[in-house]
XYZ file of C-alpha atoms in Angstrom:
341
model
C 1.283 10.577 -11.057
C -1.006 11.143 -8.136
C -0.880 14.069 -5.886
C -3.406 15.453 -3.387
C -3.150 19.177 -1.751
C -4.971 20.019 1.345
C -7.716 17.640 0.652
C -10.302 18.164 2.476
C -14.168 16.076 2.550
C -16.757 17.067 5.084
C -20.023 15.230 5.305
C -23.005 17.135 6.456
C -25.697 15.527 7.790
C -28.883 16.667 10.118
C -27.441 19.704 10.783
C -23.888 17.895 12.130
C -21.087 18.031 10.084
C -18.332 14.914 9.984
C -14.718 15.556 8.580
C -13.236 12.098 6.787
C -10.469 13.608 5.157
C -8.108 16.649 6.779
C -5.981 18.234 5.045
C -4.400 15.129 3.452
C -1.157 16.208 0.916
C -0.137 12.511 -0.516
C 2.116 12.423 -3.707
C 2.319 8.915 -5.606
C 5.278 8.404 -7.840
C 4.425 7.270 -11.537
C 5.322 3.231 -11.451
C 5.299 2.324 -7.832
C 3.067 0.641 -5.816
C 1.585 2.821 -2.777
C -0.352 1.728 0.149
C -2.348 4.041 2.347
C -2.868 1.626 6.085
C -4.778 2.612 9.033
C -7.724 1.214 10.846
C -11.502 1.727 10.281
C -12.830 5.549 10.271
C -9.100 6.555 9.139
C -10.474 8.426 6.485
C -8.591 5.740 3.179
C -11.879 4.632 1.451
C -12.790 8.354 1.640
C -9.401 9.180 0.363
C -9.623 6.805 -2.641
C -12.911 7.994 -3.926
C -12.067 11.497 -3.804
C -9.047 10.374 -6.119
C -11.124 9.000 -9.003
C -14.015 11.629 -8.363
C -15.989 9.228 -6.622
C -16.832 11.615 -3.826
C -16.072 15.220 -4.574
C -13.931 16.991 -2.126
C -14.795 19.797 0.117
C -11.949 21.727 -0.629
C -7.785 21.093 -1.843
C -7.066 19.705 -4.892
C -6.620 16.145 -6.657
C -4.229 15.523 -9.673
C -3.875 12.747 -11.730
C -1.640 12.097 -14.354
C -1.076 15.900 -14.915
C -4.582 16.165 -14.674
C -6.588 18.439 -12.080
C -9.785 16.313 -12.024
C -11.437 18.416 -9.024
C -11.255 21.861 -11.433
C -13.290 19.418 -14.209
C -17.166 19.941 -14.405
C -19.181 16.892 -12.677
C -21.019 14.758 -15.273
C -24.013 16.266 -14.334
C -22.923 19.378 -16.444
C -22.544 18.981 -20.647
C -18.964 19.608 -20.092
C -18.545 16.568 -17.753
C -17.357 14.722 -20.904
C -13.664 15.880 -19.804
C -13.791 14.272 -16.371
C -15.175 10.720 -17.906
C -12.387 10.701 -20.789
C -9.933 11.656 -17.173
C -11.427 8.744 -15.081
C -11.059 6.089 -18.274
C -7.497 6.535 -16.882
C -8.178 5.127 -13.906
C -9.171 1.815 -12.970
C -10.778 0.697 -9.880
C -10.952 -2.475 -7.993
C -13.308 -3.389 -5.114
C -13.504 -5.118 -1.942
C -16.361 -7.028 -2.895
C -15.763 -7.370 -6.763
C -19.180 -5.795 -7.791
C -19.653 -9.124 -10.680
C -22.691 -8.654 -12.626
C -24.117 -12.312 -11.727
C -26.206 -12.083 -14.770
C -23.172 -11.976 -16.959
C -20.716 -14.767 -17.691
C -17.179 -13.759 -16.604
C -16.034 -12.734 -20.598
C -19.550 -9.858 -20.489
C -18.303 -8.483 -16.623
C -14.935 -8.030 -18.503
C -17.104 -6.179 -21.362
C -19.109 -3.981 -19.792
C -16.773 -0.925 -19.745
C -15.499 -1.771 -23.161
C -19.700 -1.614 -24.143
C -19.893 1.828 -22.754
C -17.055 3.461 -24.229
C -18.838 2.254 -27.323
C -16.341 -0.693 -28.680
C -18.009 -3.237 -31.378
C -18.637 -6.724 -30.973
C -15.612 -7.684 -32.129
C -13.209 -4.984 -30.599
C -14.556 -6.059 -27.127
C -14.183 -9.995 -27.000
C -10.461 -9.461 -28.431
C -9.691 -7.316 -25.865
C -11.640 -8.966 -22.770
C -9.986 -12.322 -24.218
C -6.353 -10.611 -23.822
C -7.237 -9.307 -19.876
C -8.507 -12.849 -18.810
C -5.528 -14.013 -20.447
C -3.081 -11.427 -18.256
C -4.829 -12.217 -15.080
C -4.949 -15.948 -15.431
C -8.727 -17.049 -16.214
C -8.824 -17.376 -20.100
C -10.308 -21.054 -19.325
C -12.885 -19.258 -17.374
C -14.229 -16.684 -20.080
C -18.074 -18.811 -19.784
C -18.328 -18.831 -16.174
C -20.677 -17.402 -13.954
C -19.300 -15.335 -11.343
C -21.625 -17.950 -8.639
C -19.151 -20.641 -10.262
C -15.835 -18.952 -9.105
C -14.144 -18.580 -6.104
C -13.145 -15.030 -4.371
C -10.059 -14.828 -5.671
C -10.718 -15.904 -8.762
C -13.730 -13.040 -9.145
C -11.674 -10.219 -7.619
C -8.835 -11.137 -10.659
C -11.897 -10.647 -12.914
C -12.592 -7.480 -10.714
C -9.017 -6.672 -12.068
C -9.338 -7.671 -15.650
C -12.142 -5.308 -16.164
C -10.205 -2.260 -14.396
C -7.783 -3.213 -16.636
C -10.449 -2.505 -19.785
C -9.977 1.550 -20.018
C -5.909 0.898 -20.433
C -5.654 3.109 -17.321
C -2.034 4.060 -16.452
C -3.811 4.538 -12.677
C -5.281 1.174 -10.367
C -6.966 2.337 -7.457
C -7.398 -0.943 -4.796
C -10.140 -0.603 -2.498
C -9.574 -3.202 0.427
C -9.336 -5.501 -2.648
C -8.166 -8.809 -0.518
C -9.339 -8.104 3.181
C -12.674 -10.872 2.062
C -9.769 -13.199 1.044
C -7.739 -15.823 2.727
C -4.227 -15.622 3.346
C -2.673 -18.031 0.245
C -5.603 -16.067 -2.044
C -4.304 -12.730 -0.597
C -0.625 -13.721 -1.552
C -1.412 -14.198 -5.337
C -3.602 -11.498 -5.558
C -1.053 -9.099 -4.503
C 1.783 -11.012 -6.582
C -0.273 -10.566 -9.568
C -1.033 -6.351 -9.014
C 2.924 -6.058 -8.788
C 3.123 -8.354 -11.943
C 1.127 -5.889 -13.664
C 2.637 -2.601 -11.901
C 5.873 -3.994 -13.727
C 4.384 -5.217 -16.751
C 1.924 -2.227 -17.796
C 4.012 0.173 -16.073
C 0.673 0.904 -14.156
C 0.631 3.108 -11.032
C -1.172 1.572 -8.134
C -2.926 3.256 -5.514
C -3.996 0.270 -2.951
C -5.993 1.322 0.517
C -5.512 -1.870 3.502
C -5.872 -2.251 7.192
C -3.135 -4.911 6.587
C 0.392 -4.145 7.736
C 0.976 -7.426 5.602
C -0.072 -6.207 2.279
C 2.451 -2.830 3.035
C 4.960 -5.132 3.394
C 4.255 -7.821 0.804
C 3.654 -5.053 -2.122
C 4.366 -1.686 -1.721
C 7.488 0.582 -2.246
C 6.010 3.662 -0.235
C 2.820 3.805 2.200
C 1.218 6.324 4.311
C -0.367 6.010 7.619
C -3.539 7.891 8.447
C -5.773 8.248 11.489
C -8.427 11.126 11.988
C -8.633 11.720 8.466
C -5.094 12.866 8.332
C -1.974 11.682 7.005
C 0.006 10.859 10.159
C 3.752 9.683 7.931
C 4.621 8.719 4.598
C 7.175 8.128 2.632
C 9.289 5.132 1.066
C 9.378 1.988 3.189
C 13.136 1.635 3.084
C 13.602 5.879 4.106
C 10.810 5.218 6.659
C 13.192 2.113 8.370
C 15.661 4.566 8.178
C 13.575 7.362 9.755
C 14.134 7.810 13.693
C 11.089 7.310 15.519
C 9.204 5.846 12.612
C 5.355 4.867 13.803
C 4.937 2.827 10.490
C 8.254 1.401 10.705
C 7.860 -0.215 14.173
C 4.029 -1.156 13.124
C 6.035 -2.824 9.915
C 8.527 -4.321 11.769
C 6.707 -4.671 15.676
C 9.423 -5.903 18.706
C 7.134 -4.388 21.943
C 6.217 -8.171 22.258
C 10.486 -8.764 23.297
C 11.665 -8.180 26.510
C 13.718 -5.320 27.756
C 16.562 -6.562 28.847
C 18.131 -6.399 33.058
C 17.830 -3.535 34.679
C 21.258 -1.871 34.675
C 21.860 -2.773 30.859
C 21.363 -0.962 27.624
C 18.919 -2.605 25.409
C 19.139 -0.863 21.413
C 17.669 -1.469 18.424
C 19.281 -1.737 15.405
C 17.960 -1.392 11.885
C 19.152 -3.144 8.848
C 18.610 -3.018 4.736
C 20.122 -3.632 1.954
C 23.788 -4.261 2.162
C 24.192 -4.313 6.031
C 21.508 -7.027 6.209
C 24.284 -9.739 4.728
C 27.111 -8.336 7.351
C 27.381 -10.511 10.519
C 27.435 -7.108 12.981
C 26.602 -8.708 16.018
C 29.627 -11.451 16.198
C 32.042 -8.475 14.944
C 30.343 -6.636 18.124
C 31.185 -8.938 20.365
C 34.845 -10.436 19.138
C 35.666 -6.882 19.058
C 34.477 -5.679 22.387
C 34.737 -9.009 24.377
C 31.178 -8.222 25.199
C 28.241 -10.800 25.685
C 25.424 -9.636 23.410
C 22.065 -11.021 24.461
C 19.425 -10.567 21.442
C 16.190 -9.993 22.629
C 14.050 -9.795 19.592
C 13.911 -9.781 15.745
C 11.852 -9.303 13.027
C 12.859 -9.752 8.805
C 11.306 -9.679 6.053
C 11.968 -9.008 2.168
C 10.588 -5.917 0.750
C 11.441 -4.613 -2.648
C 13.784 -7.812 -2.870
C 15.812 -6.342 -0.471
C 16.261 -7.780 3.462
C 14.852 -5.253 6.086
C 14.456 -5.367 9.702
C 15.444 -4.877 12.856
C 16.857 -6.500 15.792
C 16.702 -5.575 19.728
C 19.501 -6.294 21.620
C 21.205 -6.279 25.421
C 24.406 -4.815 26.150
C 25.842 -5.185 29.462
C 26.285 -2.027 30.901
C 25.039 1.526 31.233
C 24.463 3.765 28.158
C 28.174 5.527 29.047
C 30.040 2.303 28.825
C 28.165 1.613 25.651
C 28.997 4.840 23.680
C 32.343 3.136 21.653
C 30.428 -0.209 20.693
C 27.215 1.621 19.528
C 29.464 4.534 17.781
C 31.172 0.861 16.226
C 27.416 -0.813 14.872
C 26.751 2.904 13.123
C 30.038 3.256 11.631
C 28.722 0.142 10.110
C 25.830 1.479 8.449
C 23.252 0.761 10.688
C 20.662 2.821 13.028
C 20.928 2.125 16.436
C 18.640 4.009 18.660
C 18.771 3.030 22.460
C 15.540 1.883 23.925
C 14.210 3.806 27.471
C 14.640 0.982 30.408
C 11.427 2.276 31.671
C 8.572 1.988 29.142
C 10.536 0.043 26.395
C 10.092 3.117 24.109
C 12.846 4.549 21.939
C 14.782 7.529 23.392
């Protein structure tokens, strides 16, 4: 639904010139949910604009729904009717909902159905039916001043919503939330990703929101795209720098000196299986677990688990040969640093 190719956006400015995106290839599956993390100056915002035509890129290529809206003239050009008809199809929401104040919460819901040229009519129906979906129909003659955040960023989301895009784009949308208003703002964009079938792009610095919403997620840093992928293939993946930042244990302890210290990963079925008593009933081995960390994801159990094994790595080969035959990844853990080997 969403693929980028060598994207590329350099900003020039007094005769210096600043790259924000590098070369970033990202492809977004039709129907999931897809987070892009990484701190501040990682190049995301950048990334998202370029996506709806926002900010035009440098150089590489962005495609949308089968649609190469970089190769489309600008708006500036008679032509540029092609790219606005392309961008209906995608629906943005902002960090810092962008309300009209002057408006009453049913007009902010209105606006793009005014430009596109709806009557009267036509518009109130269908801003009715989005206040409706996102849970304010009792709010329709509010001001936004009279709402709380949450409550105007699910207006922010009603009027995305407006165009029928098959595309949300989510620009930081919860980071000026609270925690509880962060939860229901993310349950409600994976209510409508299943719902309207809708495609979300969503752009965080919150390891949280990866984990709370999103099938697949990329990391960036420098304007690149460091990994990506599916969050259950990256758990999967040895040496995975999103998986440990999903699922952190550098905060356990690494075990006596002497010992092997592993950790293990676990999904899906091998999350219900009780491996570590089968470890040590069939080894006659005391297993000391250092560290754990679960959580849901897809409404599947995923995590991992760090654990001591007495022993060198040698003595260790049969029982960690036993926890993959099992299903699981086991990767031993380097006695010095605490890093995986």
């Amino acid at each position: 639904m969403i693929t980028t190719k060598d994207l590329t956006k350099v900003y020039r400015s007094r005769g210096r010139e600043v790259t924000a995106l590098d070369g970033v290839d990202l492809h977004v599956r039709e129907g999931e949910v897809y987070g892009v993390v990484g701190t501040s100056g990682a190049g995301k915002s950048t990334l998202i604009r370029c996506v709806n035509m926002l900010e035009r890129p440098s150089s590489g290529s962005v495609t949308v729904d089968g649609v190469e809206l970089n190769a489309l003239p600008g708006q500036e050009h008679r032509a540029g009717r092609d790219l606005r008809e392309a961008r209906r199809r995608i629906g943005m929401v902002f960090q810092h909902f962008n309300l009209l104040s002057s408006r009453t919460v049913q007009q902010n819901v209105e606006l793009p159905l005014e430009i596109i040229g709806l009557d009267r009519t036509q518009r109130h129906r269908k801003a009715a039916e989005l206040l409706d979906l996102v849970g304010l129909a009792d709010k329709a003659r509010n001001y936004p001043g009279q709402l709380s955040g949450g409550q105007k960023q699910r207006v922010g989301i009603a009027r995305a919503l407006a165009g029928d895009p098959k595309v949300l784009l989510s620009d930081e949308a919860t980071s000026a939330l609270d925690p509880e208003t962060t939860r229901s703002i993310l349950s409600l964009l994976r209510d409508l990703n299943r719902q309207l079938g809708l495609t979300v792009l969503l752009i965080t610095h919150e390891m949280d929101v990866i984990k709370s919403v999103c099938d697949s997620a990329a990391l960036m840093r420098g304007g690149k795209v460091i990994e990506s992928g599916g969050l259950t293939e990256l758990l999967a993946t040895r040496n995975s720098e999103l998986a440990r930042e999903l699922f952190p244990l550098g905060e356990f302890g690494h075990g006596q000196p002497g010992n092997t210290v592993v950790e293990i990963t676990f999904q899906g079925d091998t999350s219900a299986q009780p491996f570590v008593s089968q470890l040590a009933r069939t080894y006659q081995i005391d297993i000391n677990i250092l560290g754990a960390a679960v959580e849901h994801i897809g409404g599947r159990m995923v995590g991992r688990m760090r654990v001591e094994l007495p022993g060198g790595h040698q003595e260790n080969v049969v029982p960690i040969g036993f926890l993959r035959e099992q299903g699981l990844q086991v990767e031993t853990v380097n006695e010095a640093n605490g890093a995986v080997a």
